[in-house]
Amino acid sequence: MKFFLTETNTRNRLPYGINANRAVDVRYANRKNSYRIPNCCVVDMKTPSEVFFTDIITEPFLMVSREVAEVIEMYTPETIFKTIYLLETESEINATYFMPFVEEVECLSEQTKRSRGGTELLDIVLRQDAVAEKPIFRVAGFTHVYLIVRLDAIESMLRRGIRGIKLKELSVV
């Protein structure tokens, strides 16, 4: 089965300065601590002129559009979601996202290449035994969101017309 690293395409004119008001404590942006984050949060953001709201935002924490949330719920019904209201107060531009607490999996093979400090992944290689039955998950042990999506789930998202994402096929051993 094929898996893809799914990220925000940063070539778009994206909102920035998200969570400057610290409405969401990013230390708790994982499944184990999801109960510490309120069910609904109003989160500050800044927007460039002609802002583009992509369907998956990975910084400063994972946020997805309703269409992506529906696919995540279809493939992993045990996923917990919190509602995030992004608000730019000056222009009153707003957007609604969902913060999914997807499963975190220890799935990296020995062949994975890391940065010198070991805090970033340069070339991800997954272990087949760890990911065989996982349609959507995060790589465990990293504060940066490495969202991994299986081919069938990605196809389901793309059929719903999601935009603004970048996909990179990963090796599985």
Tab-separated table of N, CA and C in Angstrom, residues 103-109 126-127 130-131 138-141:
chain	number	residue	atom	x	y	z
A	103	GLU	N	-4.227	9.316	15.427
A	103	GLU	CA	-3.312	8.416	16.124
A	103	GLU	C	-1.859	8.753	15.785
A	104	GLU	N	-1.008	8.686	16.803
A	104	GLU	CA	0.429	8.874	16.600
A	104	GLU	C	1.087	7.500	16.618
A	105	VAL	N	1.874	7.209	15.589
A	105	VAL	CA	2.423	5.867	15.409
A	105	VAL	C	3.952	5.923	15.356
A	106	GLU	N	4.591	5.029	16.106
A	106	GLU	CA	6.050	4.827	16.025
A	106	GLU	C	6.291	3.984	14.778
A	107	CYS	N	6.588	4.633	13.671
A	107	CYS	CA	6.570	3.931	12.388
A	107	CYS	C	7.826	4.110	11.553
A	108	LEU	N	8.821	4.804	12.061
A	108	LEU	CA	10.003	5.101	11.256
A	108	LEU	C	10.963	3.923	11.203
A	109	SER	N	11.447	3.631	10.008
A	109	SER	CA	12.433	2.558	9.861
A	109	SER	C	13.825	3.132	10.132
A	126	LEU	N	8.911	4.357	6.088
A	126	LEU	CA	8.002	3.742	7.059
A	126	LEU	C	8.251	2.246	7.200
A	127	ARG	N	7.945	1.714	8.377
A	127	ARG	CA	7.997	0.265	8.615
A	127	ARG	C	6.633	-0.331	8.270
A	130	ALA	N	4.303	-1.513	11.121
A	130	ALA	CA	3.709	-0.483	11.970
A	130	ALA	C	2.542	0.239	11.299
A	131	VAL	N	2.528	0.288	9.969
A	131	VAL	CA	1.536	1.107	9.266
A	131	VAL	C	0.527	0.308	8.447
A	138	ARG	N	-0.166	10.306	12.461
A	138	ARG	CA	0.986	11.195	12.597
A	138	ARG	C	2.191	10.373	13.018
A	139	VAL	N	3.367	10.851	12.648
A	139	VAL	CA	4.593	10.223	13.131
A	139	VAL	C	4.752	10.624	14.592
A	140	ALA	N	4.886	9.646	15.478
A	140	ALA	CA	4.994	9.901	16.915
A	140	ALA	C	6.367	10.468	17.263
A	141	GLY	N	6.392	11.290	18.314
A	141	GLY	CA	7.648	11.773	18.863
A	141	GLY	C	8.153	13.083	18.298
